[in-house]
Amino acid sequence: KAGVTQTPRYLIKTRGQQVTLSCSPISGHRSVSWYQQTPGQGLQFLFEYFSETQRNKGNFPGRFSGRQFSNSRSEMNVSTLELGDSALYLCASRYNGAYEQFFGPGTRLTVL
Amino acid sequence: AQTVTQSQPEMSVQEAETVTLSCTYDTSESDYYLFWYKQPPSRQMILVIRQEAYKQQNATENRFSVNFQKAAKSFSLKISDSQLGDAAMYFCAYRSATSGSRLTFGEGTQLTVNP
C-alpha cells in the first residue's frame, strides 16, 4: 500500500504571496491532519479533515485554511505569507477507529 | 488544554546500551492515547510505540518499551540494545479519545548513539 504523499516537497515563496500544499492519504484513510513544525514552536496541530468536513482546528490565524475532496485528498492554503510561516508542513492520515496516524514526508516551505 | 513536556532536549547513549527518555503530560481526561514518534534526519515521522490509557500493562515493541504511570502522568520510553539507527529526534505525543486525530506533541529529545 502506498504511503502518505505530499507535494511539493520544497517550496520557496516571498512575503505576501499565497501557497497551496497537497496531501494524498493512504487509500481508505478518511482522516487527514496537518501539522506545522518549526524550530521555535515545535510541532503544532493546524486542522483535521474527515469526510470532507473540518473536524478539528488548532490555534492558527485565518490565513491558514484547508479542504478535503471526496477522494480524501486534502489541500492546505496559506494566504499573505509571512516570514514566520517558513516551516516543515506535515500531513498525516488515519483510518477511522485505528490508533496510528501515518505521516507524509512533509513540505518544506521557505518564505523570503 | 492538554500539554506534553519532554524535559531532556538532548540525550546520548553508547551503542548496545540502554537509554530512557522522559515525558510528562497534563490532562483532565481519563481516556486517551500516548505515543512515541521518531523523526530521523529525513524528517519522516515514524511511530515507535503506543499506549492506551485504559491499559495497565506497559506496551512493548521489540527493543522499545514504555513505563506508563497514569497517576503521575508520566510516559517514559526505554530503548534497549541501542543501535546507530536509533539516532533521531523522539517526540512524545498525546491524543484524546474524543478529539479525532489531533496530536499534541512534546518539544522533542534529540538522541545521539555513540559507536
Tab-separated table of C-alpha atoms in Angstrom:
chain	number	residue	atom	x	y	z
A	1	LYS	CA	0.000	0.000	0.000
A	2	ALA	CA	1.371	3.425	-0.900
A	3	GLY	CA	2.152	5.759	1.974
A	4	VAL	CA	1.052	9.325	2.531
A	5	THR	CA	2.342	11.584	-0.200
A	6	GLN	CA	2.829	15.318	-0.084
A	7	THR	CA	3.508	17.705	-2.923
A	8	PRO	CA	5.531	19.677	-3.500
A	9	ARG	CA	8.398	18.610	-1.278
A	10	TYR	CA	10.079	22.010	-1.350
A	11	LEU	CA	8.687	25.455	-1.986
A	12	ILE	CA	10.120	28.943	-1.932
A	13	LYS	CA	7.780	31.923	-1.816
A	14	THR	CA	8.036	35.603	-0.992
A	15	ARG	CA	6.160	37.556	1.638
A	16	GLY	CA	2.599	38.402	0.691
A	17	GLN	CA	2.172	35.507	-1.719
A	18	GLN	CA	-0.109	32.592	-1.129
A	19	VAL	CA	0.659	28.884	-1.306
A	20	THR	CA	-1.236	25.622	-1.632
A	21	LEU	CA	0.116	22.337	-0.331
A	22	SER	CA	-1.337	18.950	-1.204
A	23	CYS	CA	-1.622	15.710	0.720
A	24	SER	CA	-2.794	12.323	-0.546
A	25	PRO	CA	-3.617	9.933	2.296
A	26	ILE	CA	-3.220	6.198	2.360
A	27	SER	CA	-6.012	4.508	0.458
A	28	GLY	CA	-9.037	4.007	2.712
A	29	HIS	CA	-7.991	6.664	5.222
A	30	ARG	CA	-10.605	9.390	5.532
A	31	SER	CA	-8.951	11.459	8.254
A	32	VAL	CA	-6.228	13.876	7.223
A	33	SER	CA	-4.445	16.137	9.696
A	34	TRP	CA	-1.953	18.915	9.129
A	35	TYR	CA	0.891	19.996	11.385
A	36	GLN	CA	3.407	22.822	11.271
A	37	GLN	CA	6.927	22.130	12.519
A	38	THR	CA	9.319	24.965	13.321
A	39	PRO	CA	12.467	25.096	15.476
A	40	GLY	CA	10.889	27.673	17.770
A	41	GLN	CA	7.330	26.383	18.188
A	42	GLY	CA	7.868	22.687	17.602
A	43	LEU	CA	5.060	20.598	16.172
A	44	GLN	CA	1.700	22.309	16.186
A	45	PHE	CA	-1.645	20.997	15.009
A	46	LEU	CA	-3.265	23.030	12.253
A	47	PHE	CA	-6.500	21.204	11.430
A	48	GLU	CA	-8.084	17.851	10.699
A	49	TYR	CA	-10.469	16.905	7.951
A	50	PHE	CA	-12.690	13.869	7.943
A	51	SER	CA	-15.076	13.014	5.119
A	52	GLU	CA	-14.691	16.483	3.609
A	53	THR	CA	-15.540	18.258	6.885
A	54	GLN	CA	-13.196	20.087	9.203
A	55	ARG	CA	-13.367	18.126	12.444
A	56	ASN	CA	-10.726	19.939	14.492
A	57	LYS	CA	-8.871	23.209	14.286
A	58	GLY	CA	-5.725	24.409	16.005
A	59	ASN	CA	-4.858	27.904	17.092
A	60	PHE	CA	-3.729	29.432	13.828
A	61	PRO	CA	-4.886	32.635	12.121
A	62	GLY	CA	-7.488	32.594	9.374
A	63	ARG	CA	-4.741	32.876	6.758
A	64	PHE	CA	-4.378	29.136	7.179
A	65	SER	CA	-7.180	27.172	5.609
A	66	GLY	CA	-7.772	23.750	4.218
A	67	ARG	CA	-10.174	21.497	2.466
A	68	GLN	CA	-10.697	17.865	1.671
A	69	PHE	CA	-12.002	16.333	-1.502
A	70	SER	CA	-14.292	13.359	-1.980
A	71	ASN	CA	-11.281	11.096	-2.625
A	72	SER	CA	-9.884	12.176	0.796
A	73	ARG	CA	-7.027	14.156	-0.716
A	74	SER	CA	-6.502	17.355	1.211
A	75	GLU	CA	-5.044	20.737	0.493
A	76	MET	CA	-3.977	23.471	2.825
A	77	ASN	CA	-3.660	27.071	1.786
A	78	VAL	CA	-1.720	29.878	3.388
A	79	SER	CA	-2.511	33.374	2.188
A	80	THR	CA	-0.482	36.561	2.639
A	81	LEU	CA	2.634	34.651	3.592
A	82	GLU	CA	4.810	35.924	6.419
A	83	LEU	CA	8.440	35.107	7.193
A	84	GLY	CA	7.274	33.176	10.249
A	85	ASP	CA	5.325	30.770	8.050
A	86	SER	CA	8.614	29.180	6.986
A	87	ALA	CA	8.313	25.651	8.296
A	88	LEU	CA	8.004	21.979	7.551
A	89	TYR	CA	4.348	21.170	6.969
A	90	LEU	CA	3.440	17.586	7.774
A	91	CYS	CA	0.326	15.763	6.785
A	92	ALA	CA	-0.914	12.593	8.470
A	93	SER	CA	-3.711	10.194	7.663
A	94	ARG	CA	-5.587	7.735	9.839
A	95	TYR	CA	-8.117	5.010	9.259
A	96	ASN	CA	-11.200	5.781	11.303
A	97	GLY	CA	-11.090	3.821	14.542
A	98	ALA	CA	-7.396	2.997	14.240
A	99	TYR	CA	-4.810	4.164	16.735
A	100	GLU	CA	-1.999	5.036	14.398
A	101	GLN	CA	-1.555	8.038	12.164
A	102	PHE	CA	0.819	7.755	9.247
A	103	PHE	CA	2.834	10.809	8.312
A	104	GLY	CA	3.931	12.023	4.934
A	105	PRO	CA	7.468	13.237	4.197
A	106	GLY	CA	6.462	16.879	4.586
A	107	THR	CA	6.642	20.024	2.501
A	108	ARG	CA	9.450	22.414	3.344
A	109	LEU	CA	8.176	25.959	2.843
A	110	THR	CA	10.621	28.852	2.824
A	111	VAL	CA	9.271	32.397	2.816
A	112	LEU	CA	11.733	35.094	1.732
B	1	ALA	CA	-5.935	22.032	27.233
B	2	GLN	CA	-3.551	19.166	27.225
B	3	THR	CA	0.182	19.731	27.414
B	4	VAL	CA	3.121	17.398	26.867
B	5	THR	CA	6.572	18.078	28.300
B	6	GLN	CA	9.881	16.485	27.431
B	7	SER	CA	12.478	17.832	29.819
B	8	GLN	CA	15.527	16.358	28.077
B	9	PRO	CA	16.366	18.321	24.903
B	10	GLU	CA	19.333	16.013	24.211
B	11	MET	CA	20.409	12.550	25.303
B	12	SER	CA	23.261	10.319	24.283
B	13	VAL	CA	23.871	6.600	24.664
B	14	GLN	CA	26.587	4.138	23.757
B	15	GLU	CA	25.750	1.550	21.160
B	16	ALA	CA	24.281	-1.589	22.774
B	17	GLU	CA	23.442	0.269	25.983
B	18	THR	CA	20.030	1.260	27.329
B	19	VAL	CA	18.585	4.753	27.449
B	20	THR	CA	15.368	6.178	28.869
B	21	LEU	CA	13.614	9.250	27.503
B	22	SER	CA	11.206	11.101	29.773
B	23	CYS	CA	7.794	12.540	29.069
B	24	THR	CA	5.119	14.025	31.294
B	25	TYR	CA	1.702	15.236	30.285
B	26	ASP	CA	-1.191	17.102	31.752
B	27	THR	CA	-4.824	16.292	31.080
B	28	SER	CA	-8.141	16.173	32.853
B	29	GLU	CA	-9.394	13.388	30.618
B	30	SER	CA	-9.469	9.730	31.581
B	31	ASP	CA	-9.498	8.175	28.114
B	32	TYR	CA	-6.591	8.956	25.846
B	33	TYR	CA	-3.650	7.529	23.963
B	34	LEU	CA	0.049	8.202	24.233
B	35	PHE	CA	2.639	7.743	21.525
B	36	TRP	CA	6.347	7.957	20.915
B	37	TYR	CA	7.334	9.050	17.435
B	38	LYS	CA	10.810	9.032	15.928
B	39	GLN	CA	11.939	11.633	13.417
B	40	PRO	CA	15.287	10.846	11.757
B	41	PRO	CA	17.169	13.417	9.655
B	42	SER	CA	14.918	12.555	6.713
B	43	ARG	CA	12.104	14.235	8.733
B	44	GLN	CA	9.781	11.261	8.189
B	45	MET	CA	7.772	10.750	11.390
B	46	ILE	CA	7.652	7.103	12.370
B	47	LEU	CA	5.531	5.635	15.142
B	48	VAL	CA	7.681	3.774	17.658
B	49	ILE	CA	5.155	2.652	20.257
B	50	ARG	CA	1.725	3.491	21.616
B	51	GLN	CA	-0.087	3.098	24.926
B	52	GLU	CA	-3.806	3.172	25.614
B	53	ALA	CA	-4.570	4.894	28.908
B	54	TYR	CA	-7.087	2.246	29.959
B	55	LYS	CA	-4.426	-0.480	29.780
B	56	GLN	CA	-2.370	-1.001	32.894
B	57	GLN	CA	0.197	-3.155	31.140
B	58	ASN	CA	3.121	-1.261	29.679
B	59	ALA	CA	3.483	-1.500	25.915
B	60	THR	CA	6.496	-3.235	24.386
B	61	GLU	CA	7.716	-3.356	20.793
B	62	ASN	CA	10.919	-5.344	20.384
B	63	ARG	CA	13.716	-3.213	21.899
B	64	PHE	CA	11.318	-0.392	22.801
B	65	SER	CA	9.202	-0.338	25.928
B	66	VAL	CA	7.370	2.263	27.946
B	67	ASN	CA	6.860	2.949	31.626
B	68	PHE	CA	3.339	4.358	31.860
B	69	GLN	CA	2.435	5.852	35.203
B	70	LYS	CA	-1.126	7.153	34.811
B	71	ALA	CA	-1.464	8.717	38.261
B	72	ALA	CA	1.840	10.550	37.853
B	73	LYS	CA	1.031	11.392	34.219
B	74	SER	CA	4.369	10.062	33.141
B	75	PHE	CA	5.206	8.142	29.971
B	76	SER	CA	8.883	7.293	29.504
B	77	LEU	CA	10.453	5.376	26.627
B	78	LYS	CA	13.191	2.815	27.200
B	79	ILE	CA	15.382	1.787	24.286
B	80	SER	CA	17.396	-1.356	24.940
B	81	ASP	CA	20.450	-2.515	22.997
B	82	SER	CA	20.677	0.879	21.283
B	83	GLN	CA	21.663	0.839	17.637
B	84	LEU	CA	23.169	3.541	15.433
B	85	GLY	CA	19.901	3.656	13.520
B	86	ASP	CA	18.066	4.736	16.663
B	87	ALA	CA	19.687	8.164	16.444
B	88	ALA	CA	16.865	10.621	15.823
B	89	MET	CA	14.590	13.191	17.407
B	90	TYR	CA	11.997	11.485	19.581
B	91	PHE	CA	8.610	13.058	20.241
B	92	CYS	CA	6.118	12.123	22.889
B	93	ALA	CA	2.520	12.761	21.804
B	94	TYR	CA	-0.951	12.739	23.339
B	95	ARG	CA	-4.278	12.108	21.662
B	96	SER	CA	-7.637	12.387	23.351
B	97	ALA	CA	-10.026	9.512	22.723
B	98	THR	CA	-12.723	12.049	21.853
B	99	SER	CA	-10.966	14.630	19.674
B	100	GLY	CA	-10.414	12.841	16.410
B	101	SER	CA	-6.838	12.627	15.197
B	102	ARG	CA	-5.413	15.710	16.898
B	103	LEU	CA	-1.974	15.028	18.399
B	104	THR	CA	-0.322	17.242	20.996
B	105	PHE	CA	3.449	16.872	20.853
B	106	GLY	CA	6.225	17.463	23.328
B	107	GLU	CA	9.278	19.517	22.450
B	108	GLY	CA	11.326	16.503	21.443
B	109	THR	CA	14.504	14.804	22.638
B	110	GLN	CA	17.471	14.536	20.280
B	111	LEU	CA	19.054	11.127	20.791
B	112	THR	CA	22.663	10.527	19.770
B	113	VAL	CA	24.023	6.983	19.640
B	114	ASN	CA	27.790	6.742	20.000
B	115	PRO	CA	29.644	3.801	18.421
